[in-house]
């Protein structure tokens, strides 16, 4: 006996019953299910309802908190490492462990979040866990020396354990702070319509710049001689308390911003199962199944086939979660995704080359100081003054990034994503080139504003292109009657593949620039290389990156 499509549909409860079933469940879960069914067709593609600006701003608060903590690390991690006596031979190890781990594991985390069946949603459990690891890492590297002194009485062991705990804290913080960006972006893509994705990404960049500016300004204050500094013991403990409070508040607001529809709801009354069909197209928007039907069911299907259909998605989820299938999915990435990843790698390589060595460049090249001179000498004090001015340049960069991310919305209708991408790389390449050729104090500080243009571009345009690719593929899928051509991949792994390029850029910069500086005998080679890489990126984004019309 077979059932026709019409016969089986007649046996289903009407949509009104599906909408009101489970009224005794929590209000948040109810809103998530209703939002996931917006559009009326439970077997069609899901287009989330439009979100208010307030919700998008709340969602962006996580970027403010993360960047605030990043700025605190940039301002204090070197003094902390020096204060515990870390040998110079271990410096490169500290900065390379985290990006290597991130490059290897971030796609795994992205794929895992694509198939997370938590009732709280797919992304938020991972964001919460990574946020906790950020706080733990920050606590270890800012308070490790104090904790070791309190727990270990032997002075001979104190220095060794202080180095170990501080290194562990730095690696853990960088690892979690780098990882958390992917789930945050995927969370935005999951719960927002296409217009809100673009708007949300601009808010993300805006609050990223604002968080960095606030972090650098807070770190520039003399907390050691304040009341809090005397009470807590040192400025490191004061900065930990401030950064932890800011991050916790921002993370809480972020997690409460927009409800997520769970991947699977086990409520036996509603029978609503939100699952990813294993044959979905690369990067496609997930379909909603009711547990008994699939989106691509045939006109006629036997009862035994219908019974099997409820178990098939679970088996597919487990299969996709293996490392072998994950690598296969990454290797099957369409060419335009690969080109976007390469352009992101070029951009971050140029940006990090400049930013990681910028304060040292200011101290040695602009102020003509010497970091290896005796600490009470004029040459060393001049170098320290240059580093302080370099921190103000970083603050200018953060403020400029925040302002430019707001201006991007005005420029977008006129020059498009291609124009924004090209201009970001071009201005950064020209700005760093002039800094290398004319290393003067005021001109260098003025050109720091162009660093913010590059920063805002890297945080918004590539992810906007990912959203455009997803939208185009979903449209093509609907035109083909829901038929897919390639194995399924979720938005989480797409964002993770893109953010992996940040870790790869850190590895390239950490390994390569040290040799360049040693060979050239001057840190000025870093700025020149950053300019050359950025200008190369201009050509790449103009010629090889695909833009959706």
Short mmCIF file of C-alpha atoms in Angstrom, two decimals:
data_model
loop_
_atom_site.label_atom_id
_atom_site.label_comp_id
_atom_site.label_asym_id
_atom_site.label_seq_id
_atom_site.Cartn_x
_atom_site.Cartn_y
_atom_site.Cartn_z
CA UNK A 1 0.00 0.00 0.00
CA UNK A 2 1.25 3.44 -0.86
CA UNK A 3 0.29 6.89 0.28
CA UNK A 4 -0.03 9.80 -2.08
CA UNK A 5 1.26 13.20 -1.05
CA UNK A 6 -2.31 14.47 -0.71
CA UNK A 7 -3.45 11.51 1.40
CA UNK A 8 -0.58 11.83 3.83
CA UNK A 9 -0.96 15.58 4.12
CA UNK A 10 -4.60 15.09 5.03
CA UNK A 11 -3.56 13.02 8.02
CA UNK A 12 -1.35 15.75 9.47
CA UNK A 13 -2.68 18.15 12.10
CA UNK A 14 -3.59 21.57 10.74
CA UNK A 15 -0.96 24.33 11.01
CA UNK A 16 -2.95 26.04 13.74
CA UNK A 17 -2.59 22.97 15.96
CA UNK A 18 1.12 22.83 15.30
CA UNK A 19 1.39 26.50 16.25
CA UNK A 20 -0.45 26.14 19.57
CA UNK A 21 0.78 22.71 20.64
CA UNK A 22 2.94 22.69 23.73
CA UNK A 23 1.48 25.89 25.27
CA UNK A 24 2.64 24.71 28.67
CA UNK A 25 6.29 24.88 27.61
CA UNK A 26 8.49 27.87 28.35
CA UNK A 27 7.83 31.15 26.53
CA UNK A 28 11.37 31.36 25.13
CA UNK A 29 11.13 27.95 23.50
CA UNK A 30 7.71 28.81 22.13
CA UNK A 31 9.06 31.99 20.53
CA UNK A 32 11.96 30.06 19.01
CA UNK A 33 9.65 27.50 17.38
CA UNK A 34 7.28 30.17 16.09
CA UNK A 35 10.19 32.18 14.65
CA UNK A 36 11.58 29.07 12.97
CA UNK A 37 8.22 28.45 11.29
CA UNK A 38 7.86 32.01 10.01
CA UNK A 39 6.71 31.92 6.45
CA UNK A 40 3.99 29.32 6.93
CA UNK A 41 5.46 26.42 4.99
CA UNK A 42 7.05 23.90 7.35
CA UNK A 43 8.75 22.16 4.44
CA UNK A 44 10.09 25.26 2.72
CA UNK A 45 13.19 27.26 3.47
CA UNK A 46 13.16 29.19 6.70
CA UNK A 47 13.47 32.97 6.51
CA UNK A 48 13.74 34.44 10.03
CA UNK A 49 11.64 37.44 10.89
CA UNK A 50 13.24 40.88 10.83
CA UNK A 51 14.98 41.84 14.09
CA UNK A 52 14.94 45.24 15.74
CA UNK A 53 18.08 47.37 15.93
CA UNK A 54 18.07 46.95 19.71
CA UNK A 55 18.30 43.16 19.37
CA UNK A 56 21.15 43.44 16.87
CA UNK A 57 23.00 45.85 19.16
CA UNK A 58 22.55 43.40 22.06
CA UNK A 59 23.91 40.64 19.82
CA UNK A 60 26.96 42.78 19.02
CA UNK A 61 27.89 43.33 22.66
CA UNK A 62 29.91 40.11 22.66
CA UNK A 63 32.32 41.69 20.18
CA UNK A 64 32.77 44.71 22.46
CA UNK A 65 33.61 42.49 25.43
CA UNK A 66 35.95 40.27 23.45
CA UNK A 67 37.84 43.18 21.91
CA UNK A 68 38.08 44.92 25.30
CA UNK A 69 39.81 41.83 26.68
CA UNK A 70 42.03 41.63 23.59
CA UNK A 71 43.15 45.23 24.17
CA UNK A 72 43.94 44.43 27.81
CA UNK A 73 46.05 41.49 26.66
CA UNK A 74 47.89 43.63 24.10
CA UNK A 75 48.66 46.24 26.77
CA UNK A 76 49.70 43.93 29.61
CA UNK A 77 50.78 40.53 28.34
CA UNK A 78 54.35 41.56 27.52
CA UNK A 79 54.95 43.24 30.91
CA UNK A 80 53.42 40.20 32.61
CA UNK A 81 55.63 37.75 30.72
CA UNK A 82 58.71 39.86 31.45
CA UNK A 83 57.81 40.16 35.13
CA UNK A 84 57.66 36.38 35.63
CA UNK A 85 61.01 35.91 33.87
CA UNK A 86 59.94 34.14 30.66
CA UNK A 87 63.05 33.30 28.56
CA UNK A 88 63.20 34.87 25.09
CA UNK A 89 63.48 31.41 23.56
CA UNK A 90 59.91 30.65 24.68
CA UNK A 91 58.32 33.84 23.27
CA UNK A 92 57.63 32.34 19.84
CA UNK A 93 56.23 29.21 21.47
CA UNK A 94 53.66 31.27 23.40
CA UNK A 95 52.41 33.03 20.26
CA UNK A 96 52.39 29.96 18.00
CA UNK A 97 50.61 27.33 20.13
CA UNK A 98 47.24 29.07 20.09
CA UNK A 99 46.97 29.76 16.32
CA UNK A 100 48.15 26.23 15.50
CA UNK A 101 45.46 24.75 17.75
CA UNK A 102 42.90 27.16 16.32
CA UNK A 103 43.75 26.36 12.71
CA UNK A 104 43.42 22.62 13.33
CA UNK A 105 40.41 22.56 15.66
CA UNK A 106 38.26 25.51 14.61
CA UNK A 107 36.55 23.69 11.71
CA UNK A 108 35.79 20.83 14.11
CA UNK A 109 34.11 23.23 16.53
CA UNK A 110 32.20 24.88 13.66
CA UNK A 111 30.96 21.52 12.39
CA UNK A 112 30.03 20.41 15.91
CA UNK A 113 27.98 23.57 16.46
CA UNK A 114 26.17 22.96 13.16
CA UNK A 115 24.79 19.74 14.62
CA UNK A 116 24.41 20.67 18.30
CA UNK A 117 21.01 19.47 19.59
CA UNK A 118 20.96 21.48 22.81
CA UNK A 119 17.58 22.90 23.73
CA UNK A 120 19.29 26.26 24.20
CA UNK A 121 20.28 26.42 20.53
CA UNK A 122 23.18 25.41 18.30
CA UNK A 123 25.64 28.25 18.90
CA UNK A 124 25.03 29.66 22.37
CA UNK A 125 26.33 26.62 24.34
CA UNK A 126 29.66 26.92 22.48
CA UNK A 127 29.79 30.69 22.94
CA UNK A 128 29.19 30.29 26.68
CA UNK A 129 31.88 27.60 27.02
CA UNK A 130 34.44 29.63 25.06
CA UNK A 131 33.58 32.74 27.08
CA UNK A 132 34.31 30.82 30.28
CA UNK A 133 37.67 29.69 28.86
CA UNK A 134 38.50 33.32 27.99
CA UNK A 135 37.88 34.37 31.60
CA UNK A 136 39.92 31.45 32.91
CA UNK A 137 42.85 32.25 30.63
CA UNK A 138 42.74 35.93 31.55
CA UNK A 139 42.65 35.03 35.26
CA UNK A 140 45.71 32.80 34.86
CA UNK A 141 47.96 35.20 32.96
CA UNK A 142 47.05 38.31 34.99
CA UNK A 143 47.00 36.61 38.41
CA UNK A 144 49.26 33.60 37.89
CA UNK A 145 52.25 35.10 39.71
CA UNK A 146 50.11 36.04 42.72
CA UNK A 147 48.45 32.61 42.86
CA UNK A 148 51.78 30.78 42.67
CA UNK A 149 53.25 32.96 45.42
CA UNK A 150 50.28 32.15 47.66
CA UNK A 151 50.27 28.39 46.99
CA UNK A 152 53.98 27.52 46.68
CA UNK A 153 56.27 28.62 49.53
CA UNK A 154 59.57 27.52 47.92
CA UNK A 155 61.10 30.44 46.02
CA UNK A 156 62.99 28.13 43.68
CA UNK A 157 59.76 26.61 42.35
CA UNK A 158 57.79 29.84 42.28
CA UNK A 159 59.48 31.23 39.17
CA UNK A 160 59.07 27.99 37.18
CA UNK A 161 55.40 27.58 38.08
CA UNK A 162 54.70 31.27 37.47
CA UNK A 163 56.07 30.93 33.92
CA UNK A 164 54.03 27.77 33.31
CA UNK A 165 50.77 29.23 34.65
CA UNK A 166 51.22 32.53 32.78
CA UNK A 167 52.01 30.77 29.48
CA UNK A 168 49.01 28.50 29.95
CA UNK A 169 46.79 31.51 30.57
CA UNK A 170 47.99 33.36 27.45
CA UNK A 171 47.53 30.29 25.23
CA UNK A 172 44.10 29.49 26.69
CA UNK A 173 42.88 33.08 26.33
CA UNK A 174 44.07 33.43 22.72
CA UNK A 175 42.65 30.02 21.86
CA UNK A 176 39.16 30.83 23.22
CA UNK A 177 39.09 34.45 22.00
CA UNK A 178 39.99 33.38 18.46
CA UNK A 179 37.51 30.47 18.49
CA UNK A 180 34.53 32.44 19.76
CA UNK A 181 34.29 34.65 16.67
CA UNK A 182 33.10 31.80 14.42
CA UNK A 183 30.08 30.72 16.56
CA UNK A 184 29.11 34.37 17.09
CA UNK A 185 29.00 35.00 13.33
CA UNK A 186 27.15 31.72 12.68
CA UNK A 187 24.66 32.62 15.45
CA UNK A 188 23.95 35.90 13.64
CA UNK A 189 23.49 34.10 10.31
CA UNK A 190 21.15 31.52 11.85
CA UNK A 191 18.68 33.89 13.48
CA UNK A 192 18.60 36.85 11.06
CA UNK A 193 17.19 37.52 7.63
CA UNK A 194 19.58 38.64 4.89
CA UNK A 195 19.14 42.37 5.50
CA UNK A 196 19.70 41.94 9.23
CA UNK A 197 22.87 39.92 8.58
CA UNK A 198 24.46 42.89 6.79
CA UNK A 199 23.23 45.30 9.47
CA UNK A 200 24.41 43.00 12.26
CA UNK A 201 27.89 42.64 10.77
CA UNK A 202 28.24 46.43 10.67
CA UNK A 203 27.21 46.58 14.32
CA UNK A 204 29.77 43.87 15.09
CA UNK A 205 32.55 45.93 13.51
CA UNK A 206 31.30 49.09 15.23
CA UNK A 207 31.39 47.52 18.69
CA UNK A 208 34.67 45.74 17.96
CA UNK A 209 36.34 49.10 17.41
CA UNK A 210 34.60 50.61 20.42
CA UNK A 211 35.69 47.73 22.66
CA UNK A 212 39.28 48.03 21.51
CA UNK A 213 39.33 51.79 22.08
CA UNK A 214 37.88 51.42 25.59
CA UNK A 215 40.33 48.64 26.39
CA UNK A 216 43.38 50.64 25.30
CA UNK A 217 42.18 53.75 27.14
CA UNK A 218 41.55 51.74 30.31
CA UNK A 219 44.96 50.10 30.06
CA UNK A 220 46.65 53.49 29.62
CA UNK A 221 45.51 54.63 33.07
CA UNK A 222 47.82 54.35 36.09
CA UNK A 223 45.88 51.84 38.18
CA UNK A 224 48.87 50.83 40.29
CA UNK A 225 48.77 54.02 42.36
CA UNK A 226 44.97 54.14 42.63
CA UNK A 227 42.87 53.04 45.59
CA UNK A 228 41.92 49.83 43.78
CA UNK A 229 45.55 49.14 42.91
CA UNK A 230 46.67 49.47 46.52
CA UNK A 231 43.76 47.34 47.72
CA UNK A 232 44.15 44.51 45.20
CA UNK A 233 47.94 44.53 45.10
CA UNK A 234 48.83 45.59 41.55
CA UNK A 235 47.41 47.05 38.36
CA UNK A 236 47.25 43.55 36.85
CA UNK A 237 44.58 42.52 39.35
CA UNK A 238 42.65 45.77 38.78
CA UNK A 239 42.60 45.22 35.03
CA UNK A 240 41.45 41.63 35.51
CA UNK A 241 38.48 42.74 37.63
CA UNK A 242 37.50 45.47 35.15
CA UNK A 243 37.93 43.28 32.05
CA UNK A 244 36.11 40.33 33.63
CA UNK A 245 33.14 42.50 34.62
CA UNK A 246 32.93 44.12 31.18
CA UNK A 247 33.13 40.76 29.41
CA UNK A 248 30.58 39.05 31.67
CA UNK A 249 28.05 41.85 31.20
CA UNK A 250 28.56 41.91 27.42
CA UNK A 251 28.40 38.10 27.13
CA UNK A 252 25.19 37.94 29.18
CA UNK A 253 23.52 40.60 27.03
CA UNK A 254 24.66 38.79 23.89
CA UNK A 255 23.33 35.39 24.97
CA UNK A 256 19.96 36.94 25.86
CA UNK A 257 19.70 38.96 22.64
CA UNK A 258 17.91 36.70 20.12
CA UNK A 259 16.35 33.27 20.87
CA UNK A 260 17.69 30.33 18.89
CA UNK A 261 15.47 27.56 17.56
CA UNK A 262 17.00 24.25 18.75
CA UNK A 263 18.16 21.81 16.11
CA UNK A 264 15.88 19.20 17.63
CA UNK A 265 12.96 19.62 20.04
CA UNK A 266 12.09 16.38 21.79
CA UNK A 267 8.70 17.65 23.02
CA UNK A 268 6.39 14.69 22.35
CA UNK A 269 3.34 16.89 22.03
CA UNK A 270 4.59 19.22 19.30
CA UNK A 271 6.58 16.58 17.36
CA UNK A 272 8.67 19.31 15.80
CA UNK A 273 12.15 18.22 14.82
CA UNK A 274 14.50 20.85 13.44
CA UNK A 275 17.16 18.86 11.62
CA UNK A 276 19.69 19.40 8.88
CA UNK A 277 18.99 17.25 5.88
CA UNK A 278 22.15 15.37 4.97
CA UNK A 279 21.88 16.14 1.26
CA UNK A 280 21.51 19.90 1.65
CA UNK A 281 23.60 22.05 -0.62
CA UNK A 282 26.84 23.64 0.54
CA UNK A 283 26.07 26.44 2.98
CA UNK A 284 22.31 26.18 2.46
CA UNK A 285 19.73 27.33 4.98
CA UNK A 286 18.45 24.41 7.01
CA UNK A 287 15.03 22.92 6.38
CA UNK A 288 12.36 22.19 9.00
CA UNK A 289 11.11 18.60 9.20
CA UNK A 290 8.21 17.38 11.26
CA UNK A 291 9.84 14.11 12.15
CA UNK A 292 7.85 12.06 9.67
CA UNK A 293 8.37 13.82 6.37
CA UNK A 294 11.48 15.08 4.59
CA UNK A 295 11.63 18.22 2.43
CA UNK A 296 12.38 16.19 -0.67
CA UNK A 297 9.85 13.38 -0.24
CA UNK A 298 8.52 11.77 -3.44
CA UNK A 299 4.96 11.86 -4.68
CA UNK A 300 4.47 8.28 -3.43
CA UNK A 301 6.22 6.64 -0.46
CA UNK A 302 5.60 3.38 1.35
CA UNK A 303 4.84 3.20 5.06
CA UNK A 304 8.12 1.40 5.73
CA UNK A 305 10.03 4.24 4.07
CA UNK A 306 8.16 6.74 6.17
CA UNK A 307 9.12 4.86 9.30
CA UNK A 308 12.79 4.86 8.34
CA UNK A 309 12.84 8.57 7.56
CA UNK A 310 12.66 9.49 11.23
CA UNK A 311 15.99 7.84 11.97
CA UNK A 312 18.00 8.72 8.87
CA UNK A 313 18.96 12.30 9.85
CA UNK A 314 20.41 11.13 13.17
CA UNK A 315 22.66 8.67 11.36
CA UNK A 316 23.75 11.36 8.92
CA UNK A 317 24.65 13.74 11.74
CA UNK A 318 26.90 11.17 13.35
CA UNK A 319 28.55 10.40 10.00
CA UNK A 320 29.27 14.04 9.24
CA UNK A 321 30.88 14.52 12.63
CA UNK A 322 33.80 12.19 11.88
CA UNK A 323 37.17 13.77 11.08
CA UNK A 324 37.29 12.02 7.71
CA UNK A 325 33.97 13.49 6.60
CA UNK A 326 34.94 16.87 7.99
CA UNK A 327 38.14 16.95 5.92
CA UNK A 328 36.18 15.79 2.89
CA UNK A 329 33.73 18.66 3.37
CA UNK A 330 36.58 21.18 3.61
CA UNK A 331 38.26 19.83 0.49
CA UNK A 332 34.96 19.95 -1.42
CA UNK A 333 34.65 23.69 -0.81
CA UNK A 334 33.60 25.53 -4.01
CA UNK A 335 36.28 27.60 -5.70
CA UNK A 336 34.74 30.98 -4.79
CA UNK A 337 34.85 30.02 -1.10
CA UNK A 338 38.52 29.06 -1.44
CA UNK A 339 39.32 32.38 -3.11
CA UNK A 340 37.55 34.24 -0.32
CA UNK A 341 39.59 32.34 2.28
CA UNK A 342 42.83 33.15 0.44
CA UNK A 343 41.94 36.85 0.30
CA UNK A 344 41.12 36.77 4.02
CA UNK A 345 44.50 35.14 4.70
CA UNK A 346 46.32 37.84 2.70
CA UNK A 347 44.46 40.63 4.51
CA UNK A 348 45.08 39.29 8.00
CA UNK A 349 48.74 38.56 7.21
CA UNK A 350 49.24 42.19 6.22
CA UNK A 351 47.23 43.55 9.15
CA UNK A 352 48.88 41.39 11.83
CA UNK A 353 52.36 42.01 10.42
CA UNK A 354 51.87 45.68 11.11
CA UNK A 355 49.88 45.56 14.35
CA UNK A 356 51.98 43.01 16.25
CA UNK A 357 55.17 45.03 15.71
CA UNK A 358 53.72 48.53 15.59
CA UNK A 359 54.63 49.65 19.14
CA UNK A 360 58.14 48.28 18.68
CA UNK A 361 58.36 50.14 15.36
CA UNK A 362 57.35 53.37 17.10
CA UNK A 363 59.95 52.89 19.84
CA UNK A 364 62.89 51.93 17.62
CA UNK A 365 62.31 53.65 14.27
CA UNK A 366 60.15 56.70 14.99
CA UNK A 367 61.63 57.59 18.43
CA UNK A 368 65.11 56.07 17.82
CA UNK A 369 65.10 54.24 21.15
CA UNK A 370 66.89 51.03 22.06
CA UNK A 371 64.98 48.21 23.82
CA UNK A 372 68.27 46.41 24.66
CA UNK A 373 69.87 49.39 26.44
CA UNK A 374 70.10 49.50 30.27
CA UNK A 375 66.69 50.25 31.79
CA UNK A 376 67.90 53.48 33.42
CA UNK A 377 69.44 54.82 30.20
CA UNK A 378 68.06 57.57 28.00
CA UNK A 379 67.88 55.24 25.00
CA UNK A 380 65.63 52.78 26.83
CA UNK A 381 63.40 55.51 28.29
CA UNK A 382 63.03 56.96 24.79
CA UNK A 383 62.02 53.54 23.52
CA UNK A 384 59.39 53.25 26.28
CA UNK A 385 58.02 56.65 25.30
CA UNK A 386 57.69 55.45 21.72
CA UNK A 387 55.83 52.34 22.88
CA UNK A 388 53.38 54.52 24.85
CA UNK A 389 52.71 56.68 21.78
CA UNK A 390 52.31 53.48 19.77
CA UNK A 391 49.52 52.44 22.16
CA UNK A 392 47.75 55.73 21.40
CA UNK A 393 48.12 54.88 17.72
CA UNK A 394 46.41 51.55 18.40
CA UNK A 395 43.61 53.47 20.12
CA UNK A 396 43.24 55.70 17.04
CA UNK A 397 43.03 52.53 14.95
CA UNK A 398 40.22 51.17 17.12
CA UNK A 399 38.22 54.41 17.04
CA UNK A 400 38.70 54.69 13.26
CA UNK A 401 37.51 51.09 12.82
CA UNK A 402 34.37 51.83 14.79
CA UNK A 403 33.58 54.98 12.80
CA UNK A 404 34.31 53.44 9.41
CA UNK A 405 32.08 50.43 10.11
CA UNK A 406 29.22 52.91 10.48
CA UNK A 407 30.16 54.71 7.25
CA UNK A 408 30.28 51.42 5.33
CA UNK A 409 26.49 51.28 5.31
CA UNK A 410 26.39 54.63 3.48
CA UNK A 411 29.08 53.62 0.96
CA UNK A 412 27.70 50.15 0.21
CA UNK A 413 24.89 51.17 -2.21
CA UNK A 414 27.34 53.19 -4.31
CA UNK A 415 30.50 51.06 -4.50
CA UNK A 416 29.24 47.62 -3.41
CA UNK A 417 31.12 44.94 -1.52
CA UNK A 418 33.84 44.80 -4.17
CA UNK A 419 34.56 48.50 -3.77
CA UNK A 420 34.62 48.26 0.03
CA UNK A 421 36.94 45.25 -0.08
CA UNK A 422 39.32 46.86 -2.57
CA UNK A 423 39.43 50.24 -0.80
CA UNK A 424 40.15 48.65 2.57
CA UNK A 425 43.22 46.83 1.27
CA UNK A 426 44.36 49.77 -0.87
CA UNK A 427 44.22 52.41 1.89
CA UNK A 428 46.00 50.12 4.33
CA UNK A 429 48.74 49.33 1.81
CA UNK A 430 49.28 53.02 0.98
CA UNK A 431 49.17 54.06 4.65
CA UNK A 432 51.73 51.51 5.85
CA UNK A 433 53.94 52.30 2.85
CA UNK A 434 54.05 56.00 3.75
CA UNK A 435 54.74 55.14 7.41
CA UNK A 436 57.73 53.05 6.34
CA UNK A 437 59.05 55.72 4.00
CA UNK A 438 58.42 58.71 6.29
CA UNK A 439 58.56 57.52 9.94
CA UNK A 440 57.55 60.76 11.68
CA UNK A 441 55.47 60.95 14.86
CA UNK A 442 52.48 63.01 13.77
CA UNK A 443 52.19 61.60 10.26
CA UNK A 444 52.36 58.07 11.66
CA UNK A 445 49.61 58.76 14.20
CA UNK A 446 47.43 60.32 11.48
CA UNK A 447 47.93 57.33 9.18
CA UNK A 448 46.91 54.96 12.03
CA UNK A 449 43.33 55.89 11.13
CA UNK A 450 43.78 53.87 7.90
CA UNK A 451 44.52 50.77 9.99
CA UNK A 452 40.96 51.05 11.27
CA UNK A 453 39.63 51.00 7.70
CA UNK A 454 41.41 47.68 7.14
CA UNK A 455 40.23 46.28 10.47
CA UNK A 456 36.59 47.14 9.78
CA UNK A 457 36.86 45.70 6.28
CA UNK A 458 38.23 42.37 7.54
CA UNK A 459 35.49 42.07 10.15
CA UNK A 460 32.58 42.77 7.78
CA UNK A 461 33.08 42.31 4.03
CA UNK A 462 34.19 38.63 3.95
CA UNK A 463 31.28 37.59 6.16
CA UNK A 464 28.90 39.66 4.05
CA UNK A 465 30.13 37.71 1.05
CA UNK A 466 29.53 34.42 2.89
CA UNK A 467 25.95 35.56 3.55
CA UNK A 468 25.55 36.48 -0.13
CA UNK A 469 26.82 33.05 -1.21
CA UNK A 470 24.37 31.33 1.14
CA UNK A 471 21.51 33.44 -0.15
CA UNK A 472 22.38 32.72 -3.78
CA UNK A 473 22.65 28.97 -3.18
CA UNK A 474 19.36 28.86 -1.32
CA UNK A 475 17.68 30.68 -4.20
CA UNK A 476 19.14 28.23 -6.71
CA UNK A 477 18.03 25.34 -4.56
CA UNK A 478 14.45 26.60 -4.50
CA UNK A 479 14.50 27.06 -8.28
CA UNK A 480 15.63 23.44 -8.66
CA UNK A 481 12.76 22.20 -6.54
CA UNK A 482 14.87 21.63 -3.46
CA UNK A 483 17.29 19.28 -5.18
CA UNK A 484 20.86 19.49 -3.90
CA UNK A 485 24.04 18.90 -5.85
CA UNK A 486 26.62 18.55 -3.09
CA UNK A 487 26.90 17.13 0.44
CA UNK A 488 25.56 19.39 3.16
CA UNK A 489 27.61 21.92 5.06
CA UNK A 490 26.34 24.28 7.71
CA UNK A 491 26.97 27.95 8.25
CA UNK A 492 29.07 27.19 11.31
CA UNK A 493 31.76 25.37 9.38
CA UNK A 494 31.70 28.06 6.67
CA UNK A 495 32.42 30.78 9.23
CA UNK A 496 35.00 28.55 10.94
CA UNK A 497 36.84 27.95 7.65
CA UNK A 498 37.02 31.70 7.10
CA UNK A 499 38.18 32.53 10.62
CA UNK A 500 40.79 29.76 10.40
CA UNK A 501 42.64 32.10 8.07
CA UNK A 502 43.26 34.42 11.02
CA UNK A 503 45.09 31.64 12.86
CA UNK A 504 47.02 30.70 9.72
CA UNK A 505 48.04 34.35 9.30
CA UNK A 506 49.29 34.40 12.90
CA UNK A 507 51.40 31.32 12.19
CA UNK A 508 52.84 32.88 9.01
CA UNK A 509 53.61 36.16 10.79
CA UNK A 510 55.02 34.49 13.90
CA UNK A 511 57.35 32.22 11.92
CA UNK A 512 58.32 34.44 8.99
CA UNK A 513 58.71 37.98 10.29
CA UNK A 514 61.25 37.07 12.94
CA UNK A 515 63.60 35.82 10.23
CA UNK A 516 62.95 38.93 8.12
CA UNK A 517 63.76 41.29 10.97
CA UNK A 518 66.93 39.34 11.79
CA UNK A 519 68.03 39.36 8.15
CA UNK A 520 67.27 43.05 7.57
CA UNK A 521 68.57 44.18 10.96
CA UNK A 522 65.69 46.64 11.37
CA UNK A 523 62.03 46.40 12.29
CA UNK A 524 61.16 48.76 9.43
CA UNK A 525 61.05 45.73 7.13
CA UNK A 526 57.83 44.67 8.87
CA UNK A 527 55.95 47.80 7.79
CA UNK A 528 57.26 47.54 4.22
CA UNK A 529 56.22 43.88 4.02
CA UNK A 530 52.74 44.70 5.39
CA UNK A 531 52.33 47.33 2.67
CA UNK A 532 53.47 44.96 -0.09
CA UNK A 533 51.16 42.15 1.07
CA UNK A 534 48.16 44.51 1.33
CA UNK A 535 48.73 45.89 -2.18
CA UNK A 536 48.99 42.31 -3.47
CA UNK A 537 45.68 41.65 -1.74
CA UNK A 538 44.15 44.57 -3.71
CA UNK A 539 44.85 42.75 -6.95
CA UNK A 540 43.55 39.46 -5.56
CA UNK A 541 40.20 40.79 -4.28
CA UNK A 542 39.68 42.64 -7.58
CA UNK A 543 40.48 39.71 -9.87
CA UNK A 544 39.72 36.43 -8.06
CA UNK A 545 37.03 37.00 -5.42
CA UNK A 546 33.50 36.48 -6.76
CA UNK A 547 30.82 39.02 -5.90
CA UNK A 548 27.11 38.28 -6.10
CA UNK A 549 25.26 40.80 -8.26
#
